[in-house]
PDB file of C-alpha atoms in Angstrom:
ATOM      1  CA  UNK A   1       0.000   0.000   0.000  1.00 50.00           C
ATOM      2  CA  UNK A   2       1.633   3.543  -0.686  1.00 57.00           C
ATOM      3  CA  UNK A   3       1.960   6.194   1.407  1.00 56.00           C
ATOM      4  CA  UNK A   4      -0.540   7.965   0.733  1.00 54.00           C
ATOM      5  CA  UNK A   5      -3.299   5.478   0.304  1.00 49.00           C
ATOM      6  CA  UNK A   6      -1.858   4.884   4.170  1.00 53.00           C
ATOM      7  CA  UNK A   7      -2.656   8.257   5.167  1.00 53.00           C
ATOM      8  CA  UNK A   8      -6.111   8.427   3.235  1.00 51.00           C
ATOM      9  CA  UNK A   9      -7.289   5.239   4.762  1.00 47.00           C
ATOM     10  CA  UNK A  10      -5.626   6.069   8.428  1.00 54.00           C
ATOM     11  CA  UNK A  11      -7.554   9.450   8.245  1.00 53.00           C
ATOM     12  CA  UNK A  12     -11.067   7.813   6.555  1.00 48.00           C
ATOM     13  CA  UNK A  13     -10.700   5.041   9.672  1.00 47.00           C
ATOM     14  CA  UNK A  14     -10.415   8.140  12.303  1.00 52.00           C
ATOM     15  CA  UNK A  15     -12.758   9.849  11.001  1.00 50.00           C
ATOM     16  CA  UNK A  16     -15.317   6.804  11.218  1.00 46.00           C
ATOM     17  CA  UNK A  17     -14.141   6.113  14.829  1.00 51.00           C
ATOM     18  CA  UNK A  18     -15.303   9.403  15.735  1.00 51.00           C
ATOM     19  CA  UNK A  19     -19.024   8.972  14.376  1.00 47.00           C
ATOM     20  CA  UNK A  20     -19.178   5.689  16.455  1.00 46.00           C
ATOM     21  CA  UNK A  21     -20.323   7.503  19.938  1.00 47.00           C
ATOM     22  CA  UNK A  22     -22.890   9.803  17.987  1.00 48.00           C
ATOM     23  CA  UNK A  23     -24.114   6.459  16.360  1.00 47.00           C
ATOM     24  CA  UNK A  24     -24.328   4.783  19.893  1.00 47.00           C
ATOM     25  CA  UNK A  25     -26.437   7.692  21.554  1.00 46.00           C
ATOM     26  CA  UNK A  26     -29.623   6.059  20.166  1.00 50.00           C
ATOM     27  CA  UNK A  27     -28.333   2.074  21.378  1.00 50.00           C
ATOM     28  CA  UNK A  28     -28.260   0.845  24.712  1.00 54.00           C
ATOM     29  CA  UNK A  29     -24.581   0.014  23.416  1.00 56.00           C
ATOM     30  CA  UNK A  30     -23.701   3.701  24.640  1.00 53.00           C
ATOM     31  CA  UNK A  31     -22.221   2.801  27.817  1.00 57.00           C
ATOM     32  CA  UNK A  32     -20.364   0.851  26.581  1.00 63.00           C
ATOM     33  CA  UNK A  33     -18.984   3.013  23.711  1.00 69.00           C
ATOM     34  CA  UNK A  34     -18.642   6.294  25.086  1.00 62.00           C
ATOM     35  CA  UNK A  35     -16.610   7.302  28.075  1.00 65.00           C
ATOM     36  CA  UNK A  36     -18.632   8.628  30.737  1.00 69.00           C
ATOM     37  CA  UNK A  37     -16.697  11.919  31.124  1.00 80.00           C
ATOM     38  CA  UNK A  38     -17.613  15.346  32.579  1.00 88.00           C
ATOM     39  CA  UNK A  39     -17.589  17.650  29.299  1.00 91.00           C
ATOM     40  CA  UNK A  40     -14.859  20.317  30.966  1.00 94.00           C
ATOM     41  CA  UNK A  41     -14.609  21.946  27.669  1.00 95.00           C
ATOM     42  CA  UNK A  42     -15.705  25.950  27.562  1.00 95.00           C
ATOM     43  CA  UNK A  43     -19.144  26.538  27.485  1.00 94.00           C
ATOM     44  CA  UNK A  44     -19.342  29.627  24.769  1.00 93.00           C
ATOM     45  CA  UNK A  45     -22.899  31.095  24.888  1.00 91.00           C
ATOM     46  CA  UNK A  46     -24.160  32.468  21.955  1.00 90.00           C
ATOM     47  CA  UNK A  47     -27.365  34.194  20.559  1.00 90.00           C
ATOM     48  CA  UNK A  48     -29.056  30.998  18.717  1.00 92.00           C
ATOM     49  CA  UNK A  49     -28.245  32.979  15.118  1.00 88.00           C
ATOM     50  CA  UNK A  50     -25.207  32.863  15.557  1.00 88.00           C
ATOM     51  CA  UNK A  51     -24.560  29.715  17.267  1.00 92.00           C
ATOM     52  CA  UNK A  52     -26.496  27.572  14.162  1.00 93.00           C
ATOM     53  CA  UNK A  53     -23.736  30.325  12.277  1.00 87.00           C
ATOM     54  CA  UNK A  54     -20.637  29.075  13.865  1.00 89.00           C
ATOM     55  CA  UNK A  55     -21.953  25.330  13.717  1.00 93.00           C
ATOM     56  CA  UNK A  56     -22.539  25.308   9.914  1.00 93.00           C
ATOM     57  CA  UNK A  57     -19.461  26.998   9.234  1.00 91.00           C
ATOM     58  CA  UNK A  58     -17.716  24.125  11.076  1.00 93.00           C
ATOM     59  CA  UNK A  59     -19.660  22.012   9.018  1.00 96.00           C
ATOM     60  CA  UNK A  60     -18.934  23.528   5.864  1.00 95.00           C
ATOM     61  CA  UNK A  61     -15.149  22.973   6.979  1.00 96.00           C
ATOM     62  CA  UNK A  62     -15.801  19.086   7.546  1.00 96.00           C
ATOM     63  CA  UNK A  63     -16.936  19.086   4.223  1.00 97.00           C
ATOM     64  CA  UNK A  64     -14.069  21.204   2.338  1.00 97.00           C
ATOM     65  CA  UNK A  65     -11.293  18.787   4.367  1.00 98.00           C
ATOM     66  CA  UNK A  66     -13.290  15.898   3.046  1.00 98.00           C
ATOM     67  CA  UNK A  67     -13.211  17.126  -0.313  1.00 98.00           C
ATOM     68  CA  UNK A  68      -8.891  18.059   0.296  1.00 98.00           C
ATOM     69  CA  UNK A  69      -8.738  14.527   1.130  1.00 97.00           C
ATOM     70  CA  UNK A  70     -10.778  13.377  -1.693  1.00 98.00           C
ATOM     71  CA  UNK A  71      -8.328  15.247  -4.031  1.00 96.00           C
ATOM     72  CA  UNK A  72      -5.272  14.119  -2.226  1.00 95.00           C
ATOM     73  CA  UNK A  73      -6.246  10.462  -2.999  1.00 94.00           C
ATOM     74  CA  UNK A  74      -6.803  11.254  -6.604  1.00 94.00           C
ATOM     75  CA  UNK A  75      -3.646  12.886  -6.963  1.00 92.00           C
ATOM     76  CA  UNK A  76      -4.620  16.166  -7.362  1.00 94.00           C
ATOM     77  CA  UNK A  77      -3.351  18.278  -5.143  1.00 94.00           C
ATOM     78  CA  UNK A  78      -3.880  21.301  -7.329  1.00 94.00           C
ATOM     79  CA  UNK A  79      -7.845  20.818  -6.402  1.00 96.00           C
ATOM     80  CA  UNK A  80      -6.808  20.291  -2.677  1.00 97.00           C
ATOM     81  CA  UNK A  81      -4.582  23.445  -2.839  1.00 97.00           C
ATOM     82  CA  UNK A  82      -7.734  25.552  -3.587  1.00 97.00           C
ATOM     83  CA  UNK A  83     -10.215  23.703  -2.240  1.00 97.00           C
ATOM     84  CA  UNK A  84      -8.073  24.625   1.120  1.00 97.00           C
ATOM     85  CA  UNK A  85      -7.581  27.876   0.139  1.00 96.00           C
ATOM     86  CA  UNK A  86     -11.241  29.262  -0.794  1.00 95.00           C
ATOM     87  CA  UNK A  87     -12.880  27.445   1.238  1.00 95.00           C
ATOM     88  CA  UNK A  88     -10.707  26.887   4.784  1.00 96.00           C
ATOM     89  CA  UNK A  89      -7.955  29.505   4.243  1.00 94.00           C
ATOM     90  CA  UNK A  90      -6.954  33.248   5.039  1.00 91.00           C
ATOM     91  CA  UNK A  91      -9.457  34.483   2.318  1.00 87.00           C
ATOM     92  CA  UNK A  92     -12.475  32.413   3.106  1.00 89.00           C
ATOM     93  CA  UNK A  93     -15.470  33.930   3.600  1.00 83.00           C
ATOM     94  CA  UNK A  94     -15.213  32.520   7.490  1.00 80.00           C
ATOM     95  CA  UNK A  95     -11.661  33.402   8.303  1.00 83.00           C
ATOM     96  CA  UNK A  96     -13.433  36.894   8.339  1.00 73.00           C
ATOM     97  CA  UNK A  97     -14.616  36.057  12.059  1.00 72.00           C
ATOM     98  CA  UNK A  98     -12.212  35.173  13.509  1.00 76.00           C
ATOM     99  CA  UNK A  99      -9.815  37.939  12.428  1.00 68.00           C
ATOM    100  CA  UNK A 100     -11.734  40.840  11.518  1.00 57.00           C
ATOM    101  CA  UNK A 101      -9.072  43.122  10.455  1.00 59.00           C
ATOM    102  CA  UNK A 102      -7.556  40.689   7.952  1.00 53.00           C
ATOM    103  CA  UNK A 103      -8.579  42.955   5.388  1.00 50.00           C
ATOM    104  CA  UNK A 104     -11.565  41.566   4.280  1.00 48.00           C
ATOM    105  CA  UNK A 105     -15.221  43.030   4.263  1.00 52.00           C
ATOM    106  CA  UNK A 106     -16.271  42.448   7.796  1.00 59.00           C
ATOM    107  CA  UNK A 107     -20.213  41.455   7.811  1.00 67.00           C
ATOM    108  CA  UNK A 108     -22.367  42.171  10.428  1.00 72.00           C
ATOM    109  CA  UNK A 109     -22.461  38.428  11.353  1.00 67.00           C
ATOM    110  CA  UNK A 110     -18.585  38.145  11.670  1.00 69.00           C
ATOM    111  CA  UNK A 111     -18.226  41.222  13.918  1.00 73.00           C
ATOM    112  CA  UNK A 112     -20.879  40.120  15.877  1.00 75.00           C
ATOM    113  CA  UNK A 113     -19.408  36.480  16.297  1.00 73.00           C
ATOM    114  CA  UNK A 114     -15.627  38.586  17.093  1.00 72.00           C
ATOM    115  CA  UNK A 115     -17.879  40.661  19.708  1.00 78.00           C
ATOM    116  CA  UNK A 116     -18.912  37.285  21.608  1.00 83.00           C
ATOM    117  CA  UNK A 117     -16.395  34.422  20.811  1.00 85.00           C
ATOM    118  CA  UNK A 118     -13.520  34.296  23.373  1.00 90.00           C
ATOM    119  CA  UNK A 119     -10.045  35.671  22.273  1.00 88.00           C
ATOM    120  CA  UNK A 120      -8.521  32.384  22.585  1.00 92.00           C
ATOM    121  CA  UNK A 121     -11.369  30.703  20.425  1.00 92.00           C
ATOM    122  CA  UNK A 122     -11.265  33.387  17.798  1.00 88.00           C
ATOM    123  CA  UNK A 123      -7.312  32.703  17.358  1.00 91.00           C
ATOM    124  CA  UNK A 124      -7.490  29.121  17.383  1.00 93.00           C
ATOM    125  CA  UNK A 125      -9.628  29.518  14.557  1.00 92.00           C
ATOM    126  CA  UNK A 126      -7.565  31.981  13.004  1.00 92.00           C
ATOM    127  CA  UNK A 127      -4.763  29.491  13.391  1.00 95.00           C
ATOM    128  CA  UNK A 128      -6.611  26.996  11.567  1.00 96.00           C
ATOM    129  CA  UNK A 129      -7.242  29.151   8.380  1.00 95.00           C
ATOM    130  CA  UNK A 130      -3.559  29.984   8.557  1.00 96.00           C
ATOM    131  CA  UNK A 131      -2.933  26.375   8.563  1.00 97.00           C
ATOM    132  CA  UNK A 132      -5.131  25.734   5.712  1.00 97.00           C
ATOM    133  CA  UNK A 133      -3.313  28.819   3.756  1.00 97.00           C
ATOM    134  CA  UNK A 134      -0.392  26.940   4.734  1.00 97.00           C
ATOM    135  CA  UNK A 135      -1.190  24.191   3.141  1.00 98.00           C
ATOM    136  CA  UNK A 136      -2.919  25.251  -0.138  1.00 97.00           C
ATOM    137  CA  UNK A 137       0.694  26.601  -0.816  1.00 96.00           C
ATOM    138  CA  UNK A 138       2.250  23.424   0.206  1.00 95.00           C
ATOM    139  CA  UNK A 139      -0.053  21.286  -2.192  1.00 95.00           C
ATOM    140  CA  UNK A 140       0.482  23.928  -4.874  1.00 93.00           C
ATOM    141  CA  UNK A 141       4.213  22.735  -4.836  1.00 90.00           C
ATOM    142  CA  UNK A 142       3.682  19.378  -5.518  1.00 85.00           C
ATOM    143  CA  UNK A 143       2.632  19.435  -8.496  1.00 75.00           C
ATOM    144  CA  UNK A 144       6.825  19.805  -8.918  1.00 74.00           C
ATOM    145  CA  UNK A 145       8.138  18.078  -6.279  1.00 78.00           C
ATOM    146  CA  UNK A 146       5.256  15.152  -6.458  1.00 79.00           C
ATOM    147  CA  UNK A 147       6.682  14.876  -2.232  1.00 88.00           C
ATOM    148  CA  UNK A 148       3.392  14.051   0.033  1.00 92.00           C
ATOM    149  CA  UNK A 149       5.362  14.261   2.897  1.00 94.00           C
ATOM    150  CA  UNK A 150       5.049  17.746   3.773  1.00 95.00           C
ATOM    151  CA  UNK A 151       2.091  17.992   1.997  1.00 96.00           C
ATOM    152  CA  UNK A 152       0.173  15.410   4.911  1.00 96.00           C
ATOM    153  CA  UNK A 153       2.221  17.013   7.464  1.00 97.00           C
ATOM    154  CA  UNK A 154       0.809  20.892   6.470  1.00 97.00           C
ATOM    155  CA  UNK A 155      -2.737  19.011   6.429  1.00 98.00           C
ATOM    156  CA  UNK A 156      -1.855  17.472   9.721  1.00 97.00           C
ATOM    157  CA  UNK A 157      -1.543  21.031  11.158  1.00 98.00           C
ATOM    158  CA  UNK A 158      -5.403  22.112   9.797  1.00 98.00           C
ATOM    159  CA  UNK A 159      -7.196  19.333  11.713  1.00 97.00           C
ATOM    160  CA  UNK A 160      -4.612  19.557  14.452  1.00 97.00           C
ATOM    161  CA  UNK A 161      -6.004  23.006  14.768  1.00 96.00           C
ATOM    162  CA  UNK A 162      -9.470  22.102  14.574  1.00 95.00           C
ATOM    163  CA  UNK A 163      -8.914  19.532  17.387  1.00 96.00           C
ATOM    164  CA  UNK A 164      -7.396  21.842  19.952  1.00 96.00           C
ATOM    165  CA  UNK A 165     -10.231  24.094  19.435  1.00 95.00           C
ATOM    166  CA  UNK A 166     -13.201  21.358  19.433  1.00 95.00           C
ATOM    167  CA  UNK A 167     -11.305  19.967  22.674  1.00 96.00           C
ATOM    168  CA  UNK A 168     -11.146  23.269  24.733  1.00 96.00           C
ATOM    169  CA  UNK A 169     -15.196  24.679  23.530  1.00 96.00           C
ATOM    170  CA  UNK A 170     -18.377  24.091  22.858  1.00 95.00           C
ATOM    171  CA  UNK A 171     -21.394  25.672  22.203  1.00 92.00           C
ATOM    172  CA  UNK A 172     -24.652  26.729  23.866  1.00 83.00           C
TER     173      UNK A 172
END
């Protein structure tokens, strides 16, 4: 198996592992599957507008990293590169919340969601659509080098991101 069919498969099999304890909340199997922890993450109340906001923005970035992944596999990392970019990086349309003064056109939803997300949430996101900036530049080089090493490892840092953050908040 190649390296990259590794990696694809690795991150498809994590990604399945963590539907398992949604799938178990409706099965008696729960207690079994899921930990019974105390959630000590940051509660992070918001008006319900902007929470179902944040929440399909999030979304919408599950989706774009499946579709990077989807390109990866295929070889295209031209596709991933802006995929990433347009969608996940510095000039998407929800990197404008979590750094307002990036330059872009700040709506009245992203200065609202600055106004009440904490400082520390606001730049792990911003770290994250660094990250994917980072990366979309990263892929855009391999269409040269054809190296997936640093490639995986720049992707690495986008859901690494996305996993501090999802492990330290969530929402009300």
């Amino acid at each position: 198996m190649s390296y990259l069919a590794t990696h694809v498969l690795t991150a498809v099999a994590g990604a399945f592992m963590m539907t398992v304890p949604v799938l178990a909340q409706d099965n008696h199997m729960s207690m079994l599957l899921t930990p019974q922890i105390a959630d000590s993450r940051q509660l992070v109340d918001l008006p319900p507008a902007m929470r179902n906001h944040i929440l399909s923005n999030m979304r919408g970035h599950l989706v774009a990293l499946s579709g990077i992944v989807a390109a990866l596999s295929a070889g295209d990392s031209t596709k991933a590169a802006a995929i990433a970019e347009t969608r996940l990086g510095l000039e998407s349309p929800g990197a404008a919340a979590c750094n307002p003064k990036h330059g872009m056109e700040t709506t009245a939803m992203a200065a609202a969601m600055a106004e009440h997300m904490p400082d520390e949430m606001r730049k792990l996101g911003l770290t994250m659509h660094e990250a994917a900036s980072a990366f979309a530049k990263e892929a855009a080089k391999t269409q040269q080098s054809n190296d997936m090493k640093p490639v995986l490892a720049a992707l690495s840092q986008v859901t690494q991101s996305c996993a501090v953050c999802h492990s330290a908040y969530r929402l009300q």
